[in-house]
Amino acid sequence: GQNIDQPTEMTATEGAIVQINCTYQTSGFNGLFWYQQHAGEAPTFLSYNVLDGLEEKGRFSSFLSRSKGYSYLLLKELQMKDSASYLCAVRDVETALIFGKGTTLSVSS
Amino acid sequence: GAVVSQHPSWVICKSGTSVKIECRSLDFQATTMFWYRQFPKQSLMLMATSNEGSKATYEQGVEKDKFLINHASLTLSTLTVTSAHPEDSSFYICSARDPRGMAYNSPLHFGNGTRLTVT
């Protein structure tokens, strides 16, 4: 079956660094995506990993270990506007994405 | 700017009526579009894959006669919620992949979603 796990909620303060973990078990694997979603809005694309290792894009980085079925999203220099849900999604053999339940991040001052 | 447009943004309807939601790809042709549903504080659940010129593929547990999907052109897919009930109240989001990129690393572009409330 398909299973994607991530923590339900996390809290952090402005300027800090936070790591959101994601583990997955899927029938196929053609890449792992991270999306950000603010309440009532559509998800927006953050990052993509298909090979093991770290991908860095500004304040956001994403890591993948395929052998462990594990990824994390690293957010640096947190800002209040980073308060949102972060969705881990896996593309299996088709082009659709399978989403985890999302991690709600609350950033306080 | 937005590459996938979804309409309407929100709709309130009475129980037993039908609601149509449109999803358009704005600057690319999408042979495949995806319809997701999201309940409060839940993640996106794939409902069906809309295929241009052929029947949609529904995920297990999704009633194809209740959620009618039509993908009549390369830029438009519609989802019709028939005989809506209060339990159908949810956030419906469509998405598409720009085929001009490599399939394996192209993210899905999402519409802004439709908030459906059935009274």
PDB file of C-alpha atoms in Angstrom:
ATOM      1  CA  GLY A   1       0.000   0.000   0.000  1.00  0.00           C
ATOM      2  CA  GLN A   2       0.893   3.649  -0.087  1.00  0.00           C
ATOM      3  CA  ASN A   3       1.909   5.346   3.132  1.00  0.00           C
ATOM      4  CA  ILE A   4       3.496   8.734   3.703  1.00  0.00           C
ATOM      5  CA  ASP A   5       4.128   9.911   7.264  1.00  0.00           C
ATOM      6  CA  GLN A   6       5.072  13.313   8.593  1.00  0.00           C
ATOM      7  CA  PRO A   7       4.557  15.021  11.948  1.00  0.00           C
ATOM      8  CA  THR A   8       1.197  16.704  12.388  1.00  0.00           C
ATOM      9  CA  GLU A   9       2.397  19.933  13.968  1.00  0.00           C
ATOM     10  CA  MET A  10       5.626  21.784  14.699  1.00  0.00           C
ATOM     11  CA  THR A  11       6.416  25.115  16.308  1.00  0.00           C
ATOM     12  CA  ALA A  12       9.460  27.354  15.993  1.00  0.00           C
ATOM     13  CA  THR A  13      10.526  30.945  16.503  1.00  0.00           C
ATOM     14  CA  GLU A  14      11.553  33.599  14.013  1.00  0.00           C
ATOM     15  CA  GLY A  15      15.120  33.262  12.805  1.00  0.00           C
ATOM     16  CA  ALA A  16      15.387  29.626  13.839  1.00  0.00           C
ATOM     17  CA  ILE A  17      15.939  26.518  11.730  1.00  0.00           C
ATOM     18  CA  VAL A  18      13.339  23.767  11.522  1.00  0.00           C
ATOM     19  CA  GLN A  19      13.481  20.311   9.953  1.00  0.00           C
ATOM     20  CA  ILE A  20      10.306  18.567   8.832  1.00  0.00           C
ATOM     21  CA  ASN A  21      10.707  14.835   8.316  1.00  0.00           C
ATOM     22  CA  CYS A  22       8.844  12.568   5.937  1.00  0.00           C
ATOM     23  CA  THR A  23       8.966   8.794   5.585  1.00  0.00           C
ATOM     24  CA  TYR A  24       7.312   6.950   2.768  1.00  0.00           C
ATOM     25  CA  GLN A  25       6.395   3.488   1.597  1.00  0.00           C
ATOM     26  CA  THR A  26       5.007   3.434  -1.936  1.00  0.00           C
ATOM     27  CA  SER A  27       4.661   0.856  -4.670  1.00  0.00           C
ATOM     28  CA  GLY A  28       6.799   2.926  -7.014  1.00  0.00           C
ATOM     29  CA  PHE A  29       9.035   5.961  -6.795  1.00  0.00           C
ATOM     30  CA  ASN A  30       9.624   8.673  -9.354  1.00  0.00           C
ATOM     31  CA  GLY A  31      10.547  11.501  -7.078  1.00  0.00           C
ATOM     32  CA  LEU A  32       9.576  13.272  -3.882  1.00  0.00           C
ATOM     33  CA  PHE A  33       8.089  16.756  -3.756  1.00  0.00           C
ATOM     34  CA  TRP A  34       7.570  19.294  -1.021  1.00  0.00           C
ATOM     35  CA  TYR A  35       4.723  21.793  -1.211  1.00  0.00           C
ATOM     36  CA  GLN A  36       3.712  24.708   0.988  1.00  0.00           C
ATOM     37  CA  GLN A  37       0.032  25.368   1.588  1.00  0.00           C
ATOM     38  CA  HIS A  38      -1.503  28.314   3.399  1.00  0.00           C
ATOM     39  CA  ALA A  39      -4.965  27.823   4.831  1.00  0.00           C
ATOM     40  CA  GLY A  40      -7.661  27.930   2.167  1.00  0.00           C
ATOM     41  CA  GLU A  41      -5.180  28.191  -0.674  1.00  0.00           C
ATOM     42  CA  ALA A  42      -3.736  25.811  -3.230  1.00  0.00           C
ATOM     43  CA  PRO A  43      -0.357  24.177  -2.599  1.00  0.00           C
ATOM     44  CA  THR A  44       2.711  25.831  -4.078  1.00  0.00           C
ATOM     45  CA  PHE A  45       5.752  23.872  -5.197  1.00  0.00           C
ATOM     46  CA  LEU A  46       8.897  24.131  -3.050  1.00  0.00           C
ATOM     47  CA  SER A  47      11.326  21.395  -4.034  1.00  0.00           C
ATOM     48  CA  TYR A  48      11.923  18.116  -5.792  1.00  0.00           C
ATOM     49  CA  ASN A  49      14.307  15.204  -5.100  1.00  0.00           C
ATOM     50  CA  VAL A  50      14.756  12.064  -7.134  1.00  0.00           C
ATOM     51  CA  LEU A  51      18.391  11.231  -6.327  1.00  0.00           C
ATOM     52  CA  ASP A  52      19.875  10.814  -2.865  1.00  0.00           C
ATOM     53  CA  GLY A  53      21.289  13.934  -1.352  1.00  0.00           C
ATOM     54  CA  LEU A  54      20.536  17.522  -0.573  1.00  0.00           C
ATOM     55  CA  GLU A  55      18.893  20.073  -2.850  1.00  0.00           C
ATOM     56  CA  GLU A  56      19.214  23.692  -1.747  1.00  0.00           C
ATOM     57  CA  LYS A  57      17.010  26.577  -2.865  1.00  0.00           C
ATOM     58  CA  GLY A  58      17.594  29.721  -0.877  1.00  0.00           C
ATOM     59  CA  ARG A  59      16.281  29.367   2.668  1.00  0.00           C
ATOM     60  CA  PHE A  60      14.768  25.976   1.863  1.00  0.00           C
ATOM     61  CA  SER A  61      16.636  22.693   1.417  1.00  0.00           C
ATOM     62  CA  SER A  62      15.350  19.173   0.900  1.00  0.00           C
ATOM     63  CA  PHE A  63      17.113  15.881   1.482  1.00  0.00           C
ATOM     64  CA  LEU A  64      16.342  12.404   0.201  1.00  0.00           C
ATOM     65  CA  SER A  65      17.498   8.898   1.101  1.00  0.00           C
ATOM     66  CA  ARG A  66      15.800   6.391  -1.155  1.00  0.00           C
ATOM     67  CA  SER A  67      17.184   3.353   0.643  1.00  0.00           C
ATOM     68  CA  LYS A  68      15.641   4.582   3.887  1.00  0.00           C
ATOM     69  CA  GLY A  69      12.434   5.918   2.347  1.00  0.00           C
ATOM     70  CA  TYR A  70      13.145   9.203   4.067  1.00  0.00           C
ATOM     71  CA  SER A  71      13.184  12.870   3.250  1.00  0.00           C
ATOM     72  CA  TYR A  72      13.333  16.118   5.151  1.00  0.00           C
ATOM     73  CA  LEU A  73      12.610  19.752   4.400  1.00  0.00           C
ATOM     74  CA  LEU A  74      14.909  22.224   6.122  1.00  0.00           C
ATOM     75  CA  LEU A  75      13.767  25.804   6.590  1.00  0.00           C
ATOM     76  CA  LYS A  76      16.373  28.364   7.678  1.00  0.00           C
ATOM     77  CA  GLU A  77      16.011  31.906   9.001  1.00  0.00           C
ATOM     78  CA  LEU A  78      12.363  31.342   9.713  1.00  0.00           C
ATOM     79  CA  GLN A  79       9.934  34.177   9.074  1.00  0.00           C
ATOM     80  CA  MET A  80       6.382  34.647  10.276  1.00  0.00           C
ATOM     81  CA  LYS A  81       5.136  34.147   6.723  1.00  0.00           C
ATOM     82  CA  ASP A  82       6.553  30.605   6.795  1.00  0.00           C
ATOM     83  CA  SER A  83       3.656  29.602   9.046  1.00  0.00           C
ATOM     84  CA  ALA A  84       1.787  27.147   6.828  1.00  0.00           C
ATOM     85  CA  SER A  85       1.261  23.478   6.144  1.00  0.00           C
ATOM     86  CA  TYR A  86       4.096  21.612   4.458  1.00  0.00           C
ATOM     87  CA  LEU A  87       3.115  18.654   2.349  1.00  0.00           C
ATOM     88  CA  CYS A  88       5.386  15.780   1.428  1.00  0.00           C
ATOM     89  CA  ALA A  89       4.317  14.042  -1.790  1.00  0.00           C
ATOM     90  CA  VAL A  90       5.628  11.083  -3.736  1.00  0.00           C
ATOM     91  CA  ARG A  91       5.189  10.450  -7.429  1.00  0.00           C
ATOM     92  CA  ASP A  92       4.760   6.750  -8.039  1.00  0.00           C
ATOM     93  CA  VAL A  93       4.691   5.127 -11.455  1.00  0.00           C
ATOM     94  CA  GLU A  94       2.035   7.504 -12.752  1.00  0.00           C
ATOM     95  CA  THR A  95       2.286  11.282 -12.943  1.00  0.00           C
ATOM     96  CA  ALA A  96      -0.145  11.923 -10.081  1.00  0.00           C
ATOM     97  CA  LEU A  97       1.240  12.736  -6.641  1.00  0.00           C
ATOM     98  CA  ILE A  98       0.406  10.939  -3.398  1.00  0.00           C
ATOM     99  CA  PHE A  99       0.378  13.352  -0.495  1.00  0.00           C
ATOM    100  CA  GLY A 100       1.130  12.923   3.171  1.00  0.00           C
ATOM    101  CA  LYS A 101      -1.216  14.523   5.701  1.00  0.00           C
ATOM    102  CA  GLY A 102       0.941  17.592   5.985  1.00  0.00           C
ATOM    103  CA  THR A 103       2.821  19.267   8.828  1.00  0.00           C
ATOM    104  CA  THR A 104       1.399  22.497  10.213  1.00  0.00           C
ATOM    105  CA  LEU A 105       4.260  24.817  11.132  1.00  0.00           C
ATOM    106  CA  SER A 106       3.622  27.724  13.479  1.00  0.00           C
ATOM    107  CA  VAL A 107       6.302  30.412  13.632  1.00  0.00           C
ATOM    108  CA  SER A 108       6.173  32.797  16.581  1.00  0.00           C
ATOM    109  CA  SER A 109       8.077  35.994  17.274  1.00  0.00           C
TER     110      SER A 109
ATOM    111  CA  GLY B   1       1.369  33.985 -12.603  1.00  0.00           C
ATOM    112  CA  ALA B   2      -1.189  31.209 -12.353  1.00  0.00           C
ATOM    113  CA  VAL B   3      -0.822  28.454 -14.904  1.00  0.00           C
ATOM    114  CA  VAL B   4      -3.941  26.556 -13.829  1.00  0.00           C
ATOM    115  CA  SER B   5      -7.213  28.383 -13.373  1.00  0.00           C
ATOM    116  CA  GLN B   6     -10.099  26.946 -11.384  1.00  0.00           C
ATOM    117  CA  HIS B   7     -13.630  28.304 -11.186  1.00  0.00           C
ATOM    118  CA  PRO B   8     -15.598  28.981  -9.079  1.00  0.00           C
ATOM    119  CA  SER B   9     -13.527  29.734  -5.985  1.00  0.00           C
ATOM    120  CA  TRP B  10     -16.413  28.967  -3.685  1.00  0.00           C
ATOM    121  CA  VAL B  11     -19.970  27.776  -4.068  1.00  0.00           C
ATOM    122  CA  ILE B  12     -22.883  27.127  -1.745  1.00  0.00           C
ATOM    123  CA  CYS B  13     -25.606  24.820  -2.971  1.00  0.00           C
ATOM    124  CA  LYS B  14     -28.615  23.032  -1.612  1.00  0.00           C
ATOM    125  CA  SER B  15     -28.642  19.326  -0.953  1.00  0.00           C
ATOM    126  CA  GLY B  16     -29.702  17.365  -4.027  1.00  0.00           C
ATOM    127  CA  THR B  17     -28.464  19.857  -6.592  1.00  0.00           C
ATOM    128  CA  SER B  18     -25.438  19.515  -8.872  1.00  0.00           C
ATOM    129  CA  VAL B  19     -22.355  21.709  -9.031  1.00  0.00           C
ATOM    130  CA  LYS B  20     -19.847  22.016 -11.876  1.00  0.00           C
ATOM    131  CA  ILE B  21     -16.236  23.024 -11.280  1.00  0.00           C
ATOM    132  CA  GLU B  22     -13.983  24.037 -14.167  1.00  0.00           C
ATOM    133  CA  CYS B  23     -10.243  23.641 -14.414  1.00  0.00           C
ATOM    134  CA  ARG B  24      -8.238  25.245 -17.213  1.00  0.00           C
ATOM    135  CA  SER B  25      -4.572  25.084 -18.095  1.00  0.00           C
ATOM    136  CA  LEU B  26      -3.637  28.587 -19.192  1.00  0.00           C
ATOM    137  CA  ASP B  27      -0.441  28.373 -21.188  1.00  0.00           C
ATOM    138  CA  PHE B  28       0.020  24.710 -21.889  1.00  0.00           C
ATOM    139  CA  GLN B  29      -2.004  21.773 -23.126  1.00  0.00           C
ATOM    140  CA  ALA B  30      -2.725  19.121 -20.545  1.00  0.00           C
ATOM    141  CA  THR B  31      -3.750  15.691 -21.739  1.00  0.00           C
ATOM    142  CA  THR B  32      -4.026  14.691 -18.103  1.00  0.00           C
ATOM    143  CA  MET B  33      -5.419  16.608 -15.168  1.00  0.00           C
ATOM    144  CA  PHE B  34      -5.866  15.458 -11.594  1.00  0.00           C
ATOM    145  CA  TRP B  35      -8.707  16.174  -9.194  1.00  0.00           C
ATOM    146  CA  TYR B  36      -8.018  16.204  -5.469  1.00  0.00           C
ATOM    147  CA  ARG B  37     -10.269  16.695  -2.457  1.00  0.00           C
ATOM    148  CA  GLN B  38      -9.172  18.076   0.868  1.00  0.00           C
ATOM    149  CA  PHE B  39     -11.177  17.956   4.090  1.00  0.00           C
ATOM    150  CA  PRO B  40     -10.310  20.365   6.937  1.00  0.00           C
ATOM    151  CA  LYS B  41      -6.916  19.672   8.461  1.00  0.00           C
ATOM    152  CA  GLN B  42      -6.460  16.723   6.145  1.00  0.00           C
ATOM    153  CA  SER B  43      -4.149  16.283   3.207  1.00  0.00           C
ATOM    154  CA  LEU B  44      -5.022  16.182  -0.456  1.00  0.00           C
ATOM    155  CA  MET B  45      -6.642  12.948  -1.546  1.00  0.00           C
ATOM    156  CA  LEU B  46      -6.523  12.046  -5.216  1.00  0.00           C
ATOM    157  CA  MET B  47     -10.035  11.480  -6.504  1.00  0.00           C
ATOM    158  CA  ALA B  48      -9.511  10.845 -10.177  1.00  0.00           C
ATOM    159  CA  THR B  49      -7.284  11.317 -13.174  1.00  0.00           C
ATOM    160  CA  SER B  50      -8.921  13.157 -16.035  1.00  0.00           C
ATOM    161  CA  ASN B  51      -7.817  12.039 -19.500  1.00  0.00           C
ATOM    162  CA  GLU B  52      -8.479  14.141 -22.575  1.00  0.00           C
ATOM    163  CA  GLY B  53     -10.658  12.270 -25.039  1.00  0.00           C
ATOM    164  CA  SER B  54     -11.204   9.225 -22.856  1.00  0.00           C
ATOM    165  CA  LYS B  55     -12.787   8.150 -19.597  1.00  0.00           C
ATOM    166  CA  ALA B  56     -11.467   9.351 -16.308  1.00  0.00           C
ATOM    167  CA  THR B  57      -9.699   6.974 -13.967  1.00  0.00           C
ATOM    168  CA  TYR B  58     -11.168   7.005 -10.473  1.00  0.00           C
ATOM    169  CA  GLU B  59      -9.410   6.127  -7.245  1.00  0.00           C
ATOM    170  CA  GLN B  60     -10.778   3.384  -5.071  1.00  0.00           C
ATOM    171  CA  GLY B  61     -13.788   4.506  -3.078  1.00  0.00           C
ATOM    172  CA  VAL B  62     -14.668   7.444  -5.334  1.00  0.00           C
ATOM    173  CA  GLU B  63     -18.068   7.091  -6.995  1.00  0.00           C
ATOM    174  CA  LYS B  64     -17.753   7.778 -10.693  1.00  0.00           C
ATOM    175  CA  ASP B  65     -21.493   8.355 -11.085  1.00  0.00           C
ATOM    176  CA  LYS B  66     -21.443  10.981  -8.382  1.00  0.00           C
ATOM    177  CA  PHE B  67     -18.316  12.818  -9.451  1.00  0.00           C
ATOM    178  CA  LEU B  68     -18.605  13.212 -13.211  1.00  0.00           C
ATOM    179  CA  ILE B  69     -15.434  14.235 -14.993  1.00  0.00           C
ATOM    180  CA  ASN B  70     -15.281  15.549 -18.525  1.00  0.00           C
ATOM    181  CA  HIS B  71     -12.022  16.403 -20.263  1.00  0.00           C
ATOM    182  CA  ALA B  72     -13.307  17.603 -23.608  1.00  0.00           C
ATOM    183  CA  SER B  73     -10.316  19.665 -24.682  1.00  0.00           C
ATOM    184  CA  LEU B  74      -6.597  19.873 -23.994  1.00  0.00           C
ATOM    185  CA  THR B  75      -7.063  22.884 -21.736  1.00  0.00           C
ATOM    186  CA  LEU B  76     -10.310  22.163 -19.885  1.00  0.00           C
ATOM    187  CA  SER B  77     -11.474  19.546 -17.428  1.00  0.00           C
ATOM    188  CA  THR B  78     -14.711  19.742 -15.461  1.00  0.00           C
ATOM    189  CA  LEU B  79     -15.819  18.018 -12.287  1.00  0.00           C
ATOM    190  CA  THR B  80     -19.559  17.828 -11.623  1.00  0.00           C
ATOM    191  CA  VAL B  81     -20.703  16.866  -8.158  1.00  0.00           C
ATOM    192  CA  THR B  82     -24.131  15.370  -8.743  1.00  0.00           C
ATOM    193  CA  SER B  83     -26.900  15.207  -6.157  1.00  0.00           C
ATOM    194  CA  ALA B  84     -24.685  16.910  -3.634  1.00  0.00           C
ATOM    195  CA  HIS B  85     -25.032  16.121   0.063  1.00  0.00           C
ATOM    196  CA  PRO B  86     -23.592  17.916   3.093  1.00  0.00           C
ATOM    197  CA  GLU B  87     -20.866  15.287   3.401  1.00  0.00           C
ATOM    198  CA  ASP B  88     -19.603  16.365  -0.037  1.00  0.00           C
ATOM    199  CA  SER B  89     -18.693  19.744   1.442  1.00  0.00           C
ATOM    200  CA  SER B  90     -14.961  20.026   0.934  1.00  0.00           C
ATOM    201  CA  PHE B  91     -12.133  21.834  -0.829  1.00  0.00           C
ATOM    202  CA  TYR B  92     -11.743  20.535  -4.379  1.00  0.00           C
ATOM    203  CA  ILE B  93      -8.474  21.251  -6.195  1.00  0.00           C
ATOM    204  CA  CYS B  94      -7.466  20.447  -9.738  1.00  0.00           C
ATOM    205  CA  SER B  95      -3.918  20.132 -10.986  1.00  0.00           C
ATOM    206  CA  ALA B  96      -1.980  19.541 -14.161  1.00  0.00           C
ATOM    207  CA  ARG B  97       1.583  18.945 -15.225  1.00  0.00           C
ATOM    208  CA  ASP B  98       3.194  21.062 -17.921  1.00  0.00           C
ATOM    209  CA  PRO B  99       4.148  18.421 -20.514  1.00  0.00           C
ATOM    210  CA  ARG B 100       6.927  20.591 -21.882  1.00  0.00           C
ATOM    211  CA  GLY B 101       9.097  19.598 -18.921  1.00  0.00           C
ATOM    212  CA  MET B 102      10.548  16.189 -18.123  1.00  0.00           C
ATOM    213  CA  ALA B 103       7.754  14.049 -16.706  1.00  0.00           C
ATOM    214  CA  TYR B 104       9.718  12.767 -13.762  1.00  0.00           C
ATOM    215  CA  ASN B 105      10.671  16.109 -12.304  1.00  0.00           C
ATOM    216  CA  SER B 106       7.805  18.316 -13.302  1.00  0.00           C
ATOM    217  CA  PRO B 107       5.754  19.490 -10.373  1.00  0.00           C
ATOM    218  CA  LEU B 108       2.012  19.581 -10.536  1.00  0.00           C
ATOM    219  CA  HIS B 109       0.555  23.042 -10.903  1.00  0.00           C
ATOM    220  CA  PHE B 110      -2.556  23.517  -8.814  1.00  0.00           C
ATOM    221  CA  GLY B 111      -5.627  25.609  -9.332  1.00  0.00           C
ATOM    222  CA  ASN B 112      -6.707  27.842  -6.455  1.00  0.00           C
ATOM    223  CA  GLY B 113      -9.338  25.357  -5.386  1.00  0.00           C
ATOM    224  CA  THR B 114     -13.098  25.433  -4.983  1.00  0.00           C
ATOM    225  CA  ARG B 115     -14.678  25.569  -1.543  1.00  0.00           C
ATOM    226  CA  LEU B 116     -17.980  23.671  -1.809  1.00  0.00           C
ATOM    227  CA  THR B 117     -20.565  23.965   0.944  1.00  0.00           C
ATOM    228  CA  VAL B 118     -23.710  21.886   0.663  1.00  0.00           C
ATOM    229  CA  THR B 119     -26.549  22.989   2.911  1.00  0.00           C
TER     230      THR B 119
END
